Coordinates of C-alpha atoms and ligand atoms in Angstrom, one line a residue:
M1 CA 17.8 23.7 13.4
T2 CA 16.5 26.4 11.1
D3 CA 16.0 24.1 8.1
T4 CA 13.8 21.6 10.0
V5 CA 10.3 21.7 8.4
I6 CA 8.7 18.8 10.3
Q7 CA 9.4 18.0 13.9
A8 CA 7.5 15.2 15.4
T9 CA 8.2 14.7 19.1
N10 CA 7.1 11.6 20.9
I11 CA 3.8 11.2 19.1
S12 CA 1.5 8.5 20.2
K13 CA -2.0 7.6 18.8
A14 CA -4.6 5.4 20.4
Y15 CA -7.7 4.3 18.6
R16 CA -10.6 2.8 20.4
L17 CA -10.9 -0.9 19.6
G18 CA -13.9 -2.1 17.7
V19 CA -14.9 1.4 16.7
A20 CA -14.6 2.3 13.1
N21 CA -14.1 6.0 13.6
D22 CA -13.5 6.5 10.0
S23 CA -16.8 7.4 8.5
F24 CA -15.6 6.6 5.0
P25 CA -13.7 3.6 3.7
T26 CA -10.2 4.2 2.6
L27 CA -9.6 4.6 -1.1
R28 CA -7.7 1.3 -1.1
D29 CA -10.7 -0.3 0.6
A30 CA -13.0 1.2 -2.0
L31 CA -11.0 0.1 -4.9
A32 CA -9.7 -3.3 -3.9
S33 CA -13.2 -4.6 -4.6
G34 CA -13.7 -5.8 -1.1
A35 CA -10.3 -7.4 -0.7
R36 CA -9.4 -5.0 2.0
R37 CA -12.8 -4.3 3.5
G38 CA -13.2 -5.4 7.0
L39 CA -14.1 -4.4 10.5
R40 CA -11.5 -2.8 12.7
W41 CA -12.4 -5.1 15.7
R42 CA -9.2 -6.8 16.7
P43 CA -9.9 -9.4 19.3
D44 CA -6.3 -10.6 19.1
L45 CA -5.1 -7.1 20.1
A46 CA -7.7 -6.7 22.8
R47 CA -6.3 -9.8 24.4
R48 CA -2.7 -8.7 23.8
N49 CA -3.5 -5.4 25.5
G50 CA -4.8 -7.2 28.5
G51 CA -8.3 -6.1 27.8
D52 CA -7.5 -2.4 27.3
E53 CA -10.1 -1.0 24.9
R54 CA -7.6 1.2 23.2
F55 CA -5.2 0.2 20.5
W56 CA -2.0 2.1 20.2
A57 CA -1.4 2.6 16.5
L58 CA 1.7 4.7 17.2
R59 CA 3.9 4.8 20.3
D60 CA 6.4 7.5 21.0
V61 CA 7.4 8.3 17.4
S62 CA 10.0 11.0 17.0
F63 CA 11.6 12.2 13.8
E64 CA 12.5 15.4 12.0
V65 CA 12.6 16.2 8.4
R66 CA 14.7 18.9 6.8
A67 CA 13.8 21.2 3.9
G68 CA 14.3 19.4 0.6
E69 CA 14.4 15.9 2.0
V70 CA 12.5 13.3 0.1
L71 CA 11.4 10.9 2.9
A72 CA 9.8 7.5 2.4
V73 CA 7.8 5.9 5.2
I74 CA 7.7 2.2 4.7
G75 CA 6.5 -0.8 6.7
P76 CA 3.9 -3.6 6.7
N77 CA 0.1 -3.0 6.6
G78 CA -1.3 -1.7 9.8
A79 CA 2.1 -0.4 11.0
G80 CA 0.9 3.1 11.4
K81 CA 2.1 4.8 8.2
S82 CA -1.2 6.5 7.3
T83 CA -1.7 7.5 10.8
I84 CA 1.6 9.4 10.8
L85 CA 0.6 11.2 7.6
K86 CA -2.8 12.1 8.9
I87 CA -1.2 13.6 12.0
L88 CA 1.2 15.6 9.8
A89 CA -1.7 16.8 7.8
R90 CA -3.6 17.6 11.0
I91 CA -6.5 15.4 10.1
V92 CA -5.9 13.2 13.1
E93 CA -4.9 14.6 16.5
P94 CA -2.1 12.7 18.3
T95 CA -3.1 11.3 21.7
S96 CA 0.1 12.6 23.0
G97 CA 3.2 14.3 21.6
R98 CA 3.6 17.2 19.4
V99 CA 4.1 18.0 15.7
T100 CA 5.5 21.2 14.4
I101 CA 5.3 22.0 10.7
R102 CA 6.9 24.9 9.0
G103 CA 5.4 25.9 5.7
R104 CA 2.4 25.0 3.6
L105 CA 1.6 21.3 3.6
G106 CA -0.3 19.7 0.7
A107 CA -1.5 16.1 1.2
L108 CA -2.9 13.3 -0.8
L109 CA -4.3 11.0 1.7
E110 CA -7.2 8.5 1.7
V111 CA -10.5 9.2 0.0
G112 CA -12.7 11.6 1.9
T113 CA -9.8 13.6 3.5
G114 CA -9.7 17.1 2.1
F115 CA -12.6 16.9 -0.4
H116 CA -16.2 17.8 0.3
A117 CA -18.6 15.3 -1.3
E118 CA -21.4 17.8 -2.0
L119 CA -19.1 20.3 -3.7
T120 CA -18.1 20.2 -7.3
G121 CA -14.6 19.5 -8.5
R122 CA -14.1 23.2 -9.2
E123 CA -15.3 24.2 -5.7
N124 CA -13.1 21.6 -4.1
I125 CA -10.1 23.0 -5.9
Y126 CA -10.8 26.4 -4.5
L127 CA -11.6 25.1 -1.1
N128 CA -8.3 23.1 -0.9
G129 CA -6.3 26.0 -2.2
A130 CA -7.9 28.3 0.4
I131 CA -7.1 25.8 3.2
L132 CA -3.5 25.9 2.2
G133 CA -3.5 29.7 2.4
M134 CA -3.6 30.5 -1.4
R135 CA -5.4 33.5 -2.6
R136 CA -8.3 33.1 -5.0
A137 CA -6.3 34.7 -7.9
E138 CA -3.4 32.3 -7.2
I139 CA -5.7 29.3 -7.4
A140 CA -7.4 30.7 -10.5
A141 CA -4.0 30.9 -12.2
K142 CA -3.4 27.2 -11.4
L143 CA -6.8 26.0 -12.3
H144 CA -6.1 25.1 -15.9
E145 CA -3.0 23.1 -15.0
I146 CA -4.8 21.2 -12.3
V147 CA -7.7 20.3 -14.5
D148 CA -5.4 19.4 -17.3
F149 CA -3.4 17.1 -15.1
S150 CA -6.4 15.4 -13.6
G151 CA -8.3 14.9 -16.9
V152 CA -11.7 15.5 -15.3
E153 CA -12.5 18.7 -17.2
Q154 CA -15.9 17.5 -18.3
F155 CA -16.9 16.9 -14.8
L156 CA -15.5 20.0 -13.2
D157 CA -18.9 21.3 -12.2
T158 CA -20.2 18.0 -11.0
P159 CA -20.3 17.2 -7.2
V160 CA -17.3 15.0 -6.5
K161 CA -19.6 12.4 -4.8
R162 CA -20.6 11.5 -8.4
Y163 CA -17.0 10.9 -9.4
S164 CA -15.6 7.4 -9.8
S165 CA -12.8 6.5 -7.4
G166 CA -10.4 7.0 -10.3
M167 CA -11.6 10.5 -11.1
Y168 CA -11.5 11.4 -7.5
L169 CA -8.0 10.2 -7.1
R170 CA -6.9 12.1 -10.2
L171 CA -8.3 15.3 -9.0
A172 CA -7.1 14.9 -5.5
F173 CA -3.6 14.3 -6.6
A174 CA -3.6 17.1 -9.1
V175 CA -4.7 19.5 -6.4
A176 CA -2.2 18.3 -3.9
A177 CA 0.6 18.5 -6.4
H178 CA -0.2 21.9 -8.0
V179 CA -1.1 24.1 -5.0
E180 CA 2.6 24.6 -4.5
P181 CA 3.0 23.1 -1.1
D182 CA 6.4 23.5 0.7
I183 CA 5.8 20.0 1.9
L184 CA 4.0 17.4 -0.1
V185 CA 2.6 14.3 1.7
V186 CA 1.5 11.4 -0.4
D187 CA 0.0 8.2 1.0
E188 CA 0.1 4.9 -1.0
V189 CA -3.3 5.7 -2.5
L190 CA -1.4 6.3 -5.7
A191 CA -0.9 2.6 -6.0
V192 CA -4.5 2.1 -6.9
G193 CA -4.7 4.4 -9.9
D194 CA -4.3 3.1 -13.4
A195 CA -0.7 2.4 -14.4
A196 CA -0.3 5.4 -16.7
F197 CA -1.7 7.9 -14.2
Q198 CA 0.5 6.3 -11.5
K199 CA 3.5 6.8 -13.6
K200 CA 2.5 10.4 -14.2
C201 CA 2.0 11.0 -10.5
I202 CA 5.4 9.5 -9.6
G203 CA 7.0 11.7 -12.2
K204 CA 5.3 14.7 -10.7
V205 CA 6.4 13.8 -7.2
G206 CA 10.0 13.4 -8.5
Q207 CA 9.7 16.8 -10.2
I208 CA 8.5 18.5 -7.0
A209 CA 11.3 16.8 -5.1
R210 CA 13.9 18.2 -7.6
T211 CA 12.7 21.7 -7.1
G212 CA 13.9 21.4 -3.5
R213 CA 10.6 21.0 -1.8
T214 CA 10.1 18.5 0.9
V215 CA 8.2 15.2 0.2
V216 CA 7.0 12.5 2.6
F217 CA 5.9 9.5 0.6
V218 CA 4.3 6.2 1.6
S219 CA 4.5 3.4 -0.9
H220 CA 4.6 -0.4 -1.1
Q221 CA 6.5 -0.1 -4.3
L222 CA 10.0 -0.3 -3.0
S223 CA 11.6 0.2 -6.4
V224 CA 9.8 3.6 -6.6
V225 CA 10.8 4.4 -3.1
Q226 CA 14.4 3.6 -3.9
K227 CA 14.3 5.8 -7.0
L228 CA 12.6 8.7 -5.4
C229 CA 13.6 9.0 -1.8
N230 CA 17.0 9.7 -0.2
R231 CA 15.9 8.7 3.2
A232 CA 13.4 6.2 4.6
I233 CA 11.8 5.5 8.0
L234 CA 10.7 2.0 8.7
I235 CA 7.6 1.7 10.8
G236 CA 6.6 -1.6 12.5
D237 CA 4.0 -2.1 15.2
G238 CA 3.6 1.7 15.7
T239 CA 7.3 2.4 16.4
I240 CA 10.3 3.4 14.3
K241 CA 12.4 0.4 13.5
A242 CA 14.9 2.1 11.3
D243 CA 15.7 5.5 9.9
G244 CA 18.4 6.3 7.4
P245 CA 19.5 6.0 3.8
T246 CA 16.8 4.4 1.7
A247 CA 18.7 1.4 0.5
K248 CA 19.8 0.4 4.0
V249 CA 16.3 0.8 5.4
I250 CA 14.7 -1.2 2.6
E251 CA 17.2 -4.0 3.3
T252 CA 16.2 -4.0 7.0
Y253 CA 12.5 -4.1 5.9
L254 CA 13.0 -7.0 3.6
G255 CA 14.9 -8.8 6.4
M256 CA 12.0 -8.2 8.7
I257 CA 9.4 -9.5 6.2
T258 CA 11.5 -12.7 5.7
D259 CA 11.7 -13.2 9.4
Q260 CA 8.0 -12.8 9.7
A261 CA 7.4 -15.3 6.9
V262 CA 9.0 -18.1 8.9
E263 CA 6.9 -17.3 11.9
D264 CA 3.9 -19.5 12.3
L265 CA 1.0 -18.0 10.4
A266 CA -1.5 -19.2 12.9
I267 CA -0.1 -17.0 15.6
R268 CA 0.9 -14.0 13.4
A269 CA -0.4 -10.9 15.2
V270 CA 0.1 -8.4 12.3
R271 CA -2.9 -9.1 10.0
S272 CA -6.2 -7.5 9.3
G273 CA -9.7 -8.6 8.7
R274 CA -12.7 -9.8 10.6
G275 CA -11.0 -13.0 11.6
Q276 CA -13.9 -15.5 11.5
V277 CA -11.8 -17.6 9.1
R278 CA -8.1 -17.3 9.3
L279 CA -5.1 -18.6 7.4
T280 CA -3.1 -21.0 9.5
A281 CA -0.5 -22.4 7.1
I282 CA 0.8 -22.0 3.5
E283 CA 2.7 -24.8 1.8
I284 CA 4.5 -24.1 -1.4
E285 CA 6.1 -26.9 -3.3
G286 CA 7.1 -28.0 -6.8
D287 CA 7.9 -31.4 -8.4
A288 CA 11.4 -31.4 -7.0
G289 CA 10.4 -29.9 -3.6
A290 CA 11.6 -26.4 -4.3
L291 CA 10.0 -24.4 -7.1
T292 CA 11.6 -24.5 -10.5
S293 CA 11.0 -22.3 -13.5
G294 CA 8.9 -24.1 -16.1
Q295 CA 7.9 -27.0 -13.8
R296 CA 4.7 -27.8 -11.8
A297 CA 4.0 -25.9 -8.6
W298 CA 1.4 -26.0 -5.8
F299 CA 0.4 -23.3 -3.3
R300 CA -1.7 -24.8 -0.5
F301 CA -3.5 -22.5 1.9
R302 CA -4.9 -24.0 5.1
A303 CA -7.4 -22.1 7.3
A304 CA -9.1 -22.3 10.6
G305 CA -12.9 -21.8 10.3
D306 CA -15.3 -22.8 7.6
Q307 CA -13.5 -22.6 4.3
S308 CA -16.6 -23.2 2.3
L309 CA -17.6 -19.6 3.2
V310 CA -14.6 -17.8 1.9
D311 CA -12.5 -17.3 -1.2
C312 CA -8.7 -17.3 -1.2
S313 CA -6.5 -14.9 -3.1
F314 CA -2.8 -14.1 -3.1
T315 CA -0.4 -11.7 -4.8
I316 CA 3.2 -12.5 -5.6
Y317 CA 5.8 -9.8 -5.1
D318 CA 9.4 -9.7 -6.3
E319 CA 12.3 -8.8 -4.0
F320 CA 11.7 -5.1 -4.6
G321 CA 8.2 -5.3 -3.4
V322 CA 6.7 -5.0 -6.9
A323 CA 3.6 -7.0 -7.5
V324 CA 4.3 -9.6 -10.2
T325 CA 0.9 -11.3 -10.5
S326 CA -2.1 -12.4 -8.4
F327 CA -4.6 -15.2 -8.2
D328 CA -8.1 -15.5 -6.8
S329 CA -10.2 -18.6 -6.1
A330 CA -13.3 -16.5 -6.6
V331 CA -12.7 -16.6 -10.3
H332 CA -14.2 -20.0 -11.2
S333 CA -13.5 -22.5 -13.9
D334 CA -14.6 -26.1 -14.6
G335 CA -13.4 -29.1 -12.6
E336 CA -12.3 -27.4 -9.4
L337 CA -11.9 -29.7 -6.5
V338 CA -13.6 -29.4 -3.1
G339 CA -11.5 -30.1 -0.1
D340 CA -10.3 -28.9 3.2
S341 CA -7.7 -26.4 1.9
F342 CA -7.3 -24.1 -1.1
V343 CA -4.8 -25.4 -3.6
C344 CA -3.6 -23.3 -6.5
E345 CA -1.8 -25.4 -9.0
F346 CA 0.5 -24.3 -11.8
Q347 CA 1.2 -26.7 -14.7
S348 CA 4.2 -24.7 -15.6
F349 CA 5.4 -22.0 -13.2
L350 CA 6.5 -19.0 -15.2
L351 CA 8.5 -17.0 -12.7
R352 CA 12.2 -16.5 -13.3
P353 CA 14.7 -17.7 -10.6
G354 CA 14.7 -15.4 -7.6
R355 CA 13.2 -14.8 -4.3
Y356 CA 9.5 -13.9 -4.0
R357 CA 7.0 -13.4 -1.2
I358 CA 3.2 -13.4 -1.1
N359 CA 0.4 -11.5 0.5
A360 CA -2.6 -13.8 1.1
A361 CA -6.2 -13.0 1.9
L362 CA -9.5 -14.8 2.7
T363 CA -12.6 -12.9 1.7
S364 CA -16.1 -14.1 2.7
R365 CA -18.7 -14.6 0.0
E366 CA -20.6 -11.5 1.2
G367 CA -17.5 -9.5 0.6
V368 CA -16.0 -9.0 4.1
L369 CA -12.3 -9.4 4.4
E370 CA -11.7 -12.2 6.9
D371 CA -8.0 -12.3 6.9
H372 CA -5.2 -10.5 5.2
V373 CA -1.5 -11.3 5.9
E374 CA 1.4 -9.5 4.3
G375 CA 4.5 -11.4 3.7
A376 CA 2.6 -14.6 4.5
A377 CA 5.2 -16.7 2.9
T378 CA 8.5 -16.4 1.1
F379 CA 9.8 -18.7 -1.6
D380 CA 12.7 -19.2 -4.0
V381 CA 12.5 -20.2 -7.6
Q382 CA 15.3 -22.2 -9.1
S383 CA 16.5 -22.1 -12.6
G384 CA 14.8 -24.6 -14.8
V385 CA 14.1 -25.5 -18.4
L386 CA 11.1 -24.1 -20.3
G387 CA 10.3 -25.3 -23.8
G388 CA 13.7 -26.8 -24.0
R389 CA 15.5 -23.6 -23.1
L390 CA 17.3 -22.9 -19.9
V391 CA 15.9 -20.0 -17.9
N392 CA 18.7 -17.6 -17.1
A393 CA 19.3 -17.4 -13.3
E394 CA 21.1 -14.1 -13.3
P395 CA 19.4 -11.3 -11.3
G396 CA 18.2 -8.1 -12.9
Y397 CA 16.3 -9.5 -15.8
G398 CA 12.8 -9.3 -14.4
S399 CA 10.4 -11.8 -12.9
M400 CA 8.5 -13.5 -15.7
T401 CA 9.3 -15.9 -18.4
M402 CA 7.1 -17.7 -20.9
P403 CA 7.3 -20.4 -23.5
H404 CA 8.8 -19.1 -26.7
H405 CA 11.1 -19.9 -29.6
W406 CA 13.4 -18.0 -31.8
T407 CA 13.8 -18.1 -35.6
R408 CA 16.2 -16.4 -37.9
G409 CA 15.2 -14.9 -41.1
A410 CA 17.2 -15.1 -44.3
Ligands
ADP1 N1 -9.9 5.1 12.6 C1 -9.4 4.0 13.2 N2 -10.0 3.3 14.2 C2 -9.4 2.3 14.7 N3 -8.2 1.7 14.4 C3 -7.6 2.3 13.4 C4 -8.1 3.5 12.7 N4 -7.2 3.9 11.8 C5 -6.2 3.0 11.8 N5 -6.4 2.1 12.8 C6 -5.5 1.0 13.1 O1 -4.3 1.5 13.4 C7 -3.2 0.7 12.9 C8 -2.4 1.6 12.0 O2 -3.1 1.9 10.8 P1 -2.6 2.7 9.6 O3 -1.9 4.0 10.1 O4 -3.7 2.9 8.6 O5 -1.5 1.7 9.1 P2 -0.7 1.6 7.6 O6 -1.0 2.9 6.9 O7 0.7 1.5 8.0 O8 -1.3 0.4 7.0 C9 -3.9 -0.4 12.2 O9 -3.9 -1.5 13.1 C10 -5.3 0.1 12.0 O10 -6.2 -1.0 12.0
MG2 MG1 -2.0 3.1 5.1

């Protein structure tokens, strides 16, 4: 096919187990204040692989992308999404298989990829442009726009190693988006920027997509994926589980997460972290058994290993994968109980009726991520009464409610 711009044929990628061959932490790692930090050693996988020292992050993945397609790559943590993007950007070599790219490819991947720490912002802009085959004059003509978009003007002649993660991300995205790539590849690093910049970036990606250029986009924000992309590939355990129209693939993904959630947490293989303390069960209950808007609710997290050494945190996501809120036991208050499990209690649960899921994590006191499980549990909230008012159960009105009252003026 002449309009095929990316052709991936049977790509597989093996990493050596226990070897952190990334010399830099990922941006997500750097920004999630330790929540995602952890060693790559996966004793569970070593055992599962029958002692093989290699871990197959991708197995026999084939797909093609046509010019102008806006493709989402979705799937749980550790599925292999970033590995695919790094292979497309030629930052990582596949162990076997082949990738053919037609055209100039601009990529926003994890921190460290593409930027040179010792060089200044300005030098990095030129370097990246040059790598993409742009002439110096072409880059010079774009410089103002890039700097303007990134908002790092004041620090343009400062080495990027002195940048905050936020500044770094801004500049990296600005460069990737403005060097006029034929193909733009964006990993979910965007999700860590501040909300306003995130919105601006997503707008920019949409704008690039509308000019007929090809985009490959990884995001946990399924609502953004749905809006932006006309096709999606679902990756799970290093293989393609689904490939097709975005809405259909998202549906398959959500089904998969829900299936996983009923699987026993203690034996769940897809998780990350050092593993010295692990989540074994999560119990979610309200006064009437199920959770009800406006009533009391408890989330109980049980773990194997010494719980006194870790903190527990969890994030609640709505059915579109949008984070609604999160809670962290490391944030202390008076009168917290000591016991053999973590219990997070809500006097009045303020989510609207609907289906939600949680990601849960245990982080050791010294900041090492011990266990992180995506889609660790799924729960439904029923319609209830809050402050004497019934909480509307119709879908499409958001996730949150709060006590309130109405008055009418004269
Ligand atoms: N440099 C590396 N060394 C060892 N294992 C790695 C490395 N990079 C990724 N992995 C492992 O490969 C799997 C896929 O990772 P990744 O592509 O980052 O997944 P995703 O982006 O979907 O979360 C994970 O289990 C991850 O731990
Ligand atoms: Mg990733």
